[in-house]
Each structure stands twice: as C-alpha cells, then as structure tokens.
JSON list of C-alpha atoms in Angstrom, two decimals:
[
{"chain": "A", "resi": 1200, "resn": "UNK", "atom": "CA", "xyz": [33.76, 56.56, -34.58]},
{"chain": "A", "resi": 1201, "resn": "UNK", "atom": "CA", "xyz": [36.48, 56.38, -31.98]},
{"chain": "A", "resi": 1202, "resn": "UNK", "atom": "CA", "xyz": [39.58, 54.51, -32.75]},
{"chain": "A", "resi": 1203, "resn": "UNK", "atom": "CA", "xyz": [40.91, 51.92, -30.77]},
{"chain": "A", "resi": 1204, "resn": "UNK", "atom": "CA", "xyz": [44.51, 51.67, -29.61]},
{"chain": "A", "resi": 1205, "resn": "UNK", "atom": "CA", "xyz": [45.31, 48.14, -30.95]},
{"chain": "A", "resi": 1206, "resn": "UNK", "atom": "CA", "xyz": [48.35, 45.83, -28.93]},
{"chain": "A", "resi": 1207, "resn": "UNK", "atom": "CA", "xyz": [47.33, 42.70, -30.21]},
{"chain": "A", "resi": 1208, "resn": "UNK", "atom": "CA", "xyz": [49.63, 40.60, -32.36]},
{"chain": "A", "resi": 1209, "resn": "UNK", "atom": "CA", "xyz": [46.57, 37.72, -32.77]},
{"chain": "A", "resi": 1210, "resn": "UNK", "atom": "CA", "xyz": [43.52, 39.10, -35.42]},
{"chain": "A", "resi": 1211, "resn": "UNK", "atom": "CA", "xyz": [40.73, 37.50, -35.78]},
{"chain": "A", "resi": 1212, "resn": "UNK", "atom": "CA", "xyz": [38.74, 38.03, -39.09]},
{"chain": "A", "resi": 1213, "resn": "UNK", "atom": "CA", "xyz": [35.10, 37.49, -38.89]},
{"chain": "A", "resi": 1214, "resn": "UNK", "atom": "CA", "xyz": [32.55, 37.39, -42.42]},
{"chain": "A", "resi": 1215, "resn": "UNK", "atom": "CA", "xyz": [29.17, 36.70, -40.46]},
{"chain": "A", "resi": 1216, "resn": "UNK", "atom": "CA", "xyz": [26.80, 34.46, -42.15]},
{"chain": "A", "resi": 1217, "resn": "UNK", "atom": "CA", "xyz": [23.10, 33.21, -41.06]},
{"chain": "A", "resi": 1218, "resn": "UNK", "atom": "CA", "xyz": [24.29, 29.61, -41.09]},
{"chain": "A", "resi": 1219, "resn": "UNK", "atom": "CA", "xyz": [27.86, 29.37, -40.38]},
{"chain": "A", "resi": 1220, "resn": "UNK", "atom": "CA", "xyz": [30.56, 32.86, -40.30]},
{"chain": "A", "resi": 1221, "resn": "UNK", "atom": "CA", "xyz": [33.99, 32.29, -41.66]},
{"chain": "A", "resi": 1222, "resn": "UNK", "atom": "CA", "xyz": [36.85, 32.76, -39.51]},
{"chain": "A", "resi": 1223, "resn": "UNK", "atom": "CA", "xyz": [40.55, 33.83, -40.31]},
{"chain": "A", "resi": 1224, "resn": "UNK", "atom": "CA", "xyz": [43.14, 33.79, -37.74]},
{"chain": "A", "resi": 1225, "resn": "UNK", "atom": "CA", "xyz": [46.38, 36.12, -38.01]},
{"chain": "A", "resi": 1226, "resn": "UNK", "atom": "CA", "xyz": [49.36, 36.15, -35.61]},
{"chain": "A", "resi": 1227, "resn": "UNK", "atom": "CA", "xyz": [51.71, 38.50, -36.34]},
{"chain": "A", "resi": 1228, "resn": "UNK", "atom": "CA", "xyz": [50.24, 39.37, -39.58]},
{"chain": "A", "resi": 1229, "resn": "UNK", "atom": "CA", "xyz": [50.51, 35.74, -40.83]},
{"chain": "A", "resi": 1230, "resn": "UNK", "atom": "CA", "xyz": [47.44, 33.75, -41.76]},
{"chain": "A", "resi": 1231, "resn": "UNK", "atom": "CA", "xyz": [47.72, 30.69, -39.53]},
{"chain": "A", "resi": 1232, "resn": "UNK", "atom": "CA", "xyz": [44.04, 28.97, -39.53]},
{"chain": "A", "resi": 1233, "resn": "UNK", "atom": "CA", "xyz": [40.56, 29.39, -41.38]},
{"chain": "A", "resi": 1234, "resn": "UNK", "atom": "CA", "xyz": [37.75, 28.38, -39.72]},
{"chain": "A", "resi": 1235, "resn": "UNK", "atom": "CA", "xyz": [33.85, 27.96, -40.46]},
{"chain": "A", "resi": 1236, "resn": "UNK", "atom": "CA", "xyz": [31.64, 28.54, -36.72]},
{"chain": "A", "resi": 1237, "resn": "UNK", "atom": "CA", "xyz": [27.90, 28.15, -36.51]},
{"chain": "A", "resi": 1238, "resn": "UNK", "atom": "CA", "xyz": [26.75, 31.06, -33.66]},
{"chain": "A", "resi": 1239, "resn": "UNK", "atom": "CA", "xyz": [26.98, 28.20, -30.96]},
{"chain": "A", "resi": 1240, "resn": "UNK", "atom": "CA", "xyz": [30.29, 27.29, -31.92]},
{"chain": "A", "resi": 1241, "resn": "UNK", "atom": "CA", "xyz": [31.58, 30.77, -32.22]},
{"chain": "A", "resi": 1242, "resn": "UNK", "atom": "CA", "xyz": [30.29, 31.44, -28.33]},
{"chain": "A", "resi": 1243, "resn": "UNK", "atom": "CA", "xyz": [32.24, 28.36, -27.39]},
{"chain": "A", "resi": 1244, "resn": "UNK", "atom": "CA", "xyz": [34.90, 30.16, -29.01]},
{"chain": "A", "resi": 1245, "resn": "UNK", "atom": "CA", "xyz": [35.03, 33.16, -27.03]},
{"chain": "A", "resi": 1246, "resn": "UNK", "atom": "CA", "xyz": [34.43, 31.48, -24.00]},
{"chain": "A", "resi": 1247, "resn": "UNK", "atom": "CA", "xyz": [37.61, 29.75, -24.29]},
{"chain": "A", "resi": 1248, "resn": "UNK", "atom": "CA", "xyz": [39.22, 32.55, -25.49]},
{"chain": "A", "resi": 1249, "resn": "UNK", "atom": "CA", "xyz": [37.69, 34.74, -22.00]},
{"chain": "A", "resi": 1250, "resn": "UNK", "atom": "CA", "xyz": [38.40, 31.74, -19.94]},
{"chain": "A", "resi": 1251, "resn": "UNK", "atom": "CA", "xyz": [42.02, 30.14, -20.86]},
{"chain": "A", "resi": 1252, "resn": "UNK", "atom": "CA", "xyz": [43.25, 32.97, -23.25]},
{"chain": "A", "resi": 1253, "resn": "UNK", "atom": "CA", "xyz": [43.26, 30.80, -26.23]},
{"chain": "A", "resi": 1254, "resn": "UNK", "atom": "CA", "xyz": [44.54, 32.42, -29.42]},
{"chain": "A", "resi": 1255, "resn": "UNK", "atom": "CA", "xyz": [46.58, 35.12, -27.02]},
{"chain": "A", "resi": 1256, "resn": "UNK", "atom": "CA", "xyz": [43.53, 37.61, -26.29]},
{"chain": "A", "resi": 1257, "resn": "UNK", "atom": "CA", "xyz": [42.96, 38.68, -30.44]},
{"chain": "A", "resi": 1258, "resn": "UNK", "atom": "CA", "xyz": [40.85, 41.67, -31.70]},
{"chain": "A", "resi": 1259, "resn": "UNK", "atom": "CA", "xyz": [37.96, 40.56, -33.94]},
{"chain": "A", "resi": 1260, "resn": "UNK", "atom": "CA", "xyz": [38.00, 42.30, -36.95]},
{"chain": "A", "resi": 1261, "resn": "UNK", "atom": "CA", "xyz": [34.19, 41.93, -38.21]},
{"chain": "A", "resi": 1262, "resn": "UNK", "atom": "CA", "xyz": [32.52, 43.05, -41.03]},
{"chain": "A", "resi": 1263, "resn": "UNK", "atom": "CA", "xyz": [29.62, 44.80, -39.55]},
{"chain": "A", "resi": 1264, "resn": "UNK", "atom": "CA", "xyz": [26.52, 45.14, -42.59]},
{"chain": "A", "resi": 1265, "resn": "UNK", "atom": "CA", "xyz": [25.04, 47.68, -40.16]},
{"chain": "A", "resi": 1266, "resn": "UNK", "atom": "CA", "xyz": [27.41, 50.38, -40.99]},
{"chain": "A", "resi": 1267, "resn": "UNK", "atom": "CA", "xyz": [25.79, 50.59, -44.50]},
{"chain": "A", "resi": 1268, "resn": "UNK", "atom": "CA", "xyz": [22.18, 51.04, -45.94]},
{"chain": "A", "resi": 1269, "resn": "UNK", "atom": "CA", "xyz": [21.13, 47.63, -46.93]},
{"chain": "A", "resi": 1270, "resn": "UNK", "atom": "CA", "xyz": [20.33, 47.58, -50.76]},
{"chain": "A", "resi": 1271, "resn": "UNK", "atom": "CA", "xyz": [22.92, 49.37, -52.92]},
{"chain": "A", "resi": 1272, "resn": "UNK", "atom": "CA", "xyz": [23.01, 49.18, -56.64]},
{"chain": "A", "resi": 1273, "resn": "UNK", "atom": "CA", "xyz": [24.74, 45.70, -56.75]},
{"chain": "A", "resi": 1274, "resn": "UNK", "atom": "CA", "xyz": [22.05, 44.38, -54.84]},
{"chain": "A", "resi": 1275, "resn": "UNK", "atom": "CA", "xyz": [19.08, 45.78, -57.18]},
{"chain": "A", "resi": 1276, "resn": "UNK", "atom": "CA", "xyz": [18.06, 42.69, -59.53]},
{"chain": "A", "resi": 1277, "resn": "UNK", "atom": "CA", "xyz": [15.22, 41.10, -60.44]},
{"chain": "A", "resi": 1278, "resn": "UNK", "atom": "CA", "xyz": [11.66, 41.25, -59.65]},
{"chain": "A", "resi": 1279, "resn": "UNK", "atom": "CA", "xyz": [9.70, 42.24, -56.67]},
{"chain": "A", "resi": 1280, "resn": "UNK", "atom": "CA", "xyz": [9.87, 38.59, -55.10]},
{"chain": "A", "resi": 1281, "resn": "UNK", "atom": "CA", "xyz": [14.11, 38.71, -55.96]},
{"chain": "A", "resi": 1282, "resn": "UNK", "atom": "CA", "xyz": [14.48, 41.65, -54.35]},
{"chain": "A", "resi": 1283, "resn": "UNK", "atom": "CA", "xyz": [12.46, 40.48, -50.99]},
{"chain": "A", "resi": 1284, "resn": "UNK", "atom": "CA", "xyz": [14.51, 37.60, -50.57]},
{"chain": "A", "resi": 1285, "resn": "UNK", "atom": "CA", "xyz": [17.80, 40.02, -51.14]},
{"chain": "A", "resi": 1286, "resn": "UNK", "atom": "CA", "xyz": [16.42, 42.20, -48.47]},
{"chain": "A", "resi": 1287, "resn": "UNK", "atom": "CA", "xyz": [15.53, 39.03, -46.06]},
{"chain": "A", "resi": 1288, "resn": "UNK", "atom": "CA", "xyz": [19.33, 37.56, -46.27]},
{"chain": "A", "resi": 1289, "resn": "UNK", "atom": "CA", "xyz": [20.66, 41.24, -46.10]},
{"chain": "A", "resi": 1290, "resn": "UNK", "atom": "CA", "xyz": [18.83, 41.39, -42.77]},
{"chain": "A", "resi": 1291, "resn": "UNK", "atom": "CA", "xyz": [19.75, 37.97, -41.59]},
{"chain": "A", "resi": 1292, "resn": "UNK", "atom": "CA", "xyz": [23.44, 39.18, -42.09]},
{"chain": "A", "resi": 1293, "resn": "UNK", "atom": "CA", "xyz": [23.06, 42.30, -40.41]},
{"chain": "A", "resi": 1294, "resn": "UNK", "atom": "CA", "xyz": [21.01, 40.45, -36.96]},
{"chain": "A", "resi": 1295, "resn": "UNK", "atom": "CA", "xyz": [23.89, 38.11, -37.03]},
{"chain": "A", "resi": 1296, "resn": "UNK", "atom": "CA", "xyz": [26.85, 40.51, -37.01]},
{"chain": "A", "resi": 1297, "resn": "UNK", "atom": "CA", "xyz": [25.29, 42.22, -33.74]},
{"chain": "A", "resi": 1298, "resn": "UNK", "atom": "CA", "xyz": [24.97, 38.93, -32.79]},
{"chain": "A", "resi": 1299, "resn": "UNK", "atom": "CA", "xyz": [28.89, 38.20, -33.00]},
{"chain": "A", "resi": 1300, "resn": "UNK", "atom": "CA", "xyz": [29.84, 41.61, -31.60]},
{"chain": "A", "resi": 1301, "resn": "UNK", "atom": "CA", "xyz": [27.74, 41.28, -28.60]},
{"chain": "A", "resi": 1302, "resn": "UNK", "atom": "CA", "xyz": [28.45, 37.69, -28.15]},
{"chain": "A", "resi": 1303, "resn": "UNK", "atom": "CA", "xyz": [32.73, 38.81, -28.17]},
{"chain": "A", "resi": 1304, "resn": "UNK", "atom": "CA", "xyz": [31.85, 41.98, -26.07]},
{"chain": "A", "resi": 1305, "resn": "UNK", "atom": "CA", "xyz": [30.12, 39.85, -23.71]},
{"chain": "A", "resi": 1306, "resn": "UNK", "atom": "CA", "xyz": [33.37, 37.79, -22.63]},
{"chain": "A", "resi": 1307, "resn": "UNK", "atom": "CA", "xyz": [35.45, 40.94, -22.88]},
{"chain": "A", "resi": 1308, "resn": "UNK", "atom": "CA", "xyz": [36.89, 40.52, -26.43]},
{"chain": "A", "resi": 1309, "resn": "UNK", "atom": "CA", "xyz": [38.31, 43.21, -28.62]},
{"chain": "A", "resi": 1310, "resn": "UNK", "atom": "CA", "xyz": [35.90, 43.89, -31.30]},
{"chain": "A", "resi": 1311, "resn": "UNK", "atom": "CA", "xyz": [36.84, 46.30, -34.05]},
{"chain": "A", "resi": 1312, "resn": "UNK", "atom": "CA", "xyz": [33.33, 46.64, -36.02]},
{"chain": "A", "resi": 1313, "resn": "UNK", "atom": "CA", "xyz": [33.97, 47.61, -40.24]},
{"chain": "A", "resi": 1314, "resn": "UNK", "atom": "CA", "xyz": [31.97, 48.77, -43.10]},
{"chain": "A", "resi": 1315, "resn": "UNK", "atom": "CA", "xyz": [31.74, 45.93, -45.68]},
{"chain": "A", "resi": 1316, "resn": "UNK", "atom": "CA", "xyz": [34.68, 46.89, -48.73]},
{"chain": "A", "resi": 1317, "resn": "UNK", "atom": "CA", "xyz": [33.60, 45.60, -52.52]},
{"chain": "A", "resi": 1318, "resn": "UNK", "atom": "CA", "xyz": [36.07, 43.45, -54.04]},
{"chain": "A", "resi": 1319, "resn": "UNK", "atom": "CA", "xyz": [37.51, 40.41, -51.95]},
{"chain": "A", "resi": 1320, "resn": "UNK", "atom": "CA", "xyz": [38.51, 37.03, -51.98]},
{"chain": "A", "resi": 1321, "resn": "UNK", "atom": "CA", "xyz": [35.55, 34.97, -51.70]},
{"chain": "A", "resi": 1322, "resn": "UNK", "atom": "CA", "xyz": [35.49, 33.89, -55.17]},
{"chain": "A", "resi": 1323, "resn": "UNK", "atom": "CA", "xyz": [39.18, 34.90, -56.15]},
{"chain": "A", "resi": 1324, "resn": "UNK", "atom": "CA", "xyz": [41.07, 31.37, -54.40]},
{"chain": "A", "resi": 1325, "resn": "UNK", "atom": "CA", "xyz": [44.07, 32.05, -56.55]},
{"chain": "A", "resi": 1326, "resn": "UNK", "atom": "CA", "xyz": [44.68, 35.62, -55.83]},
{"chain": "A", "resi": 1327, "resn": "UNK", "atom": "CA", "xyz": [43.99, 34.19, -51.54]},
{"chain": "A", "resi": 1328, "resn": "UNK", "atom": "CA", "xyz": [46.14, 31.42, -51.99]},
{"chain": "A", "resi": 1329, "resn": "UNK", "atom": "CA", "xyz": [49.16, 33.52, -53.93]},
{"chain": "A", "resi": 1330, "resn": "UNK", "atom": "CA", "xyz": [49.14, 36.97, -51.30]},
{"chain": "A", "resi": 1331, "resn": "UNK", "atom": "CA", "xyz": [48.59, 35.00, -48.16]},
{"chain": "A", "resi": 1332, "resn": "UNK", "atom": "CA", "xyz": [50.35, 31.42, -49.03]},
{"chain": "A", "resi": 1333, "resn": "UNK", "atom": "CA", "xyz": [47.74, 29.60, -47.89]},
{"chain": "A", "resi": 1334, "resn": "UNK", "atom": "CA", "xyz": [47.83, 25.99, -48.61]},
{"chain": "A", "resi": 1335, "resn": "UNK", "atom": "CA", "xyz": [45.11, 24.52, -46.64]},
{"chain": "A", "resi": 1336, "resn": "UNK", "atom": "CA", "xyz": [40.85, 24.17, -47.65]},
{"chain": "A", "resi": 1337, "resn": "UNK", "atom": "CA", "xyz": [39.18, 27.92, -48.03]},
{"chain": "A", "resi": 1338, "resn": "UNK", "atom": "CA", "xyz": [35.48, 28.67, -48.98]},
{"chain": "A", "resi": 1339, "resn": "UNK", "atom": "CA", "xyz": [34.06, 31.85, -50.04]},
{"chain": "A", "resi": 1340, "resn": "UNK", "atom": "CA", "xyz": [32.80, 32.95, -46.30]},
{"chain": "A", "resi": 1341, "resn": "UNK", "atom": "CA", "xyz": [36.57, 32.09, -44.78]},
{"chain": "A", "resi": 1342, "resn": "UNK", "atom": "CA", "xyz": [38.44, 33.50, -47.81]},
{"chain": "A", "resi": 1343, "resn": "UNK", "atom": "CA", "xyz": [36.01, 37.04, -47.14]},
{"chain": "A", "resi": 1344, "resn": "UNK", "atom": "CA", "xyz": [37.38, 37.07, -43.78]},
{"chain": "A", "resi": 1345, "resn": "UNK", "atom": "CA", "xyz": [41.30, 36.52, -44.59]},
{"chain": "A", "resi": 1346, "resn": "UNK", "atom": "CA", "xyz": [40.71, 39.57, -46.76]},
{"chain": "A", "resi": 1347, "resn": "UNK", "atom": "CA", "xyz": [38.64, 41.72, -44.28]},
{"chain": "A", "resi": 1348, "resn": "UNK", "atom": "CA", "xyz": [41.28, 40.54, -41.30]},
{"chain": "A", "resi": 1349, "resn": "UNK", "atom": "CA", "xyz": [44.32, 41.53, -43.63]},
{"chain": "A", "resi": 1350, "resn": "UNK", "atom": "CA", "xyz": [43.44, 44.45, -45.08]},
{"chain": "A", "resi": 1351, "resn": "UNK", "atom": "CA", "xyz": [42.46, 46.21, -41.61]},
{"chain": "A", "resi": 1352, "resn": "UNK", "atom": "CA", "xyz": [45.25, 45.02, -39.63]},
{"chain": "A", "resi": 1353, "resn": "UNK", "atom": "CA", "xyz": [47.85, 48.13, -39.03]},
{"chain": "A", "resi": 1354, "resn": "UNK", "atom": "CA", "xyz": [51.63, 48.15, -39.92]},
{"chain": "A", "resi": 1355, "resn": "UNK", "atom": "CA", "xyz": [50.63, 43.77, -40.87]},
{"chain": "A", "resi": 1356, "resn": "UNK", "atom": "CA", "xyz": [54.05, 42.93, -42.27]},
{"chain": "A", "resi": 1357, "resn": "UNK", "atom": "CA", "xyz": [53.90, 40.39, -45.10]},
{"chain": "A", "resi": 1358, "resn": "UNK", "atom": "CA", "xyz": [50.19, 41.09, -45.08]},
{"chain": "A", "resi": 1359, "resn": "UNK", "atom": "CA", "xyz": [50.21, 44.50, -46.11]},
{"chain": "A", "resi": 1360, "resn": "UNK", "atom": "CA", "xyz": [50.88, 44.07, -50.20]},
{"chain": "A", "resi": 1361, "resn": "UNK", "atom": "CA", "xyz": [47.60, 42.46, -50.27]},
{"chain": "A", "resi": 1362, "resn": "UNK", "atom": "CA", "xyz": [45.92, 45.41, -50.54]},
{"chain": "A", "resi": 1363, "resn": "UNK", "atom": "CA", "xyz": [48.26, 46.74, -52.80]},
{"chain": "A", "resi": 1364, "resn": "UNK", "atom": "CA", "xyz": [48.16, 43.57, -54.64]},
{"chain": "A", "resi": 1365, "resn": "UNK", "atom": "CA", "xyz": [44.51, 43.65, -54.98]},
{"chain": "A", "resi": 1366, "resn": "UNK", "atom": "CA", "xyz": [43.50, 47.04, -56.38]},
{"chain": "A", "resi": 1367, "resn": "UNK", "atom": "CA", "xyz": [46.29, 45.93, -59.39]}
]
C-alpha cells in the first residue's frame, strides 16, 4: 500500500452502510458535524465538495470491508440460514464502500481506504461523547465513523488521546 502525503486540515470519516453511511467531519482535528447520507446524498456531497470546495477539499477516511476476508470468528453464529444472511450484509457493506471510494475518486476527492479496527464507538455514546465533546445526536453508524476519522488522522491534536483513551 502506498502512503499518501496528507495536507488537509478537513477529515472526513466515512462507516459505509447499505441504507444510509455515517459521516464525521474533523477540522483541525476537532469533531465539528455528524452526518447520516444515503448513496444519493453522499454523491451530492462530493459534487459540492468538487464544485464549490465545500468543507475545504477533506480526505475521506473510509473504512474499506474489502481489505479483510469477510467472515472472521466474531461473525461465525448460528445456523446455516444465520450465517447466509451475515455473509449477504457483509457483502452489501463491502459493494457499498467501493461504491463511496469510486463515487469521491470520481470528483477528485482524497480517499484514504482502511482495514476495519475491532472496538469502536458505535455502541459506547459515553466514551464518544466524553473523548470528542460531542454534544449533539450520534447513532451507532456516525459514532463508527468519529472513531475511524480520529483514530487515523496524523499528529490530530486534541483527537489523539482517543486512542489512547480507548485501549484503557
């Protein structure tokens, strides 16, 4: 994998999801706005940000499922039927994060593509809302991406305990 040179001071978390992806955005290692996008919505998104440099050009941090095998041991439950439909939404997930990548590569976005990490923030609010100060509504799919965002951005300031923080 070759690493990028990142400038940006504007990150742009991205948890894709079949229905709707949750969005975090960072500037200057502060988490400033959570957002849910349906794929339409998220082209719209980088249209704008292409066309009028909304959100000052960010890098889109995205956690890419194609970068690992699809069923690993947390995954194995159940029957024969369980385990299809675990493989079926695995899949979904996967299609739709080349979806997002090509969609941001398309309009000439910054895409840094990473290996899903075990242990985040969907389901831990009160650990989100303590490291990152956050105030405002979260769900589990924009609270994935405030982790994935923050614990990938480089040298992220006030963001950097979190990972410290986290493995506690």
């Amino acid at each position: 994998m070759v690493r990028k040179k990142i400038n940006s001071k504007y990150f742009v978390g991205i948890d894709p999801d079949v229905k709707k992806s949750g969005l975090a955005f960072y500037n200057n290692g502060n988490l400033v706005e959570l957002k849910n996008l349906d794929l339409m919505e998220f082209y719209y998104l980088c249209e704008n940000i292409a066309e009028h440099g909304e959100y000052n050009n960010p890098t889109f941090i995205i956690e890419d499922g194609n970068l690992i095998s699809g069923l690993y041991n947390r995954n194995k439950k159940g029957n024969a039927a369980v385990q299809h439909k675990i493989s079926e939404y695995i899949g979904a997930n996967k299609q739709r994060a080349t979806d997002l990548i090509q969609i941001a590569e398309s309009f000439g976005i910054k895409v840094i593509a990473k290996k899903p990490r075990k242990g985040n923030w969907s389901d831990k609010k009160e650990m989100f809302e303590r490291v990152t100060g956050w105030k405002g509504r979260s769900n589990s799919e924009t609270r994935s991406a405030a982790f994935f965002a923050a614990s990938s951005i480089p040298g992220a300031g006030p963001v950097s305990a979190i990972v410290k923080v986290f493995r506690q």
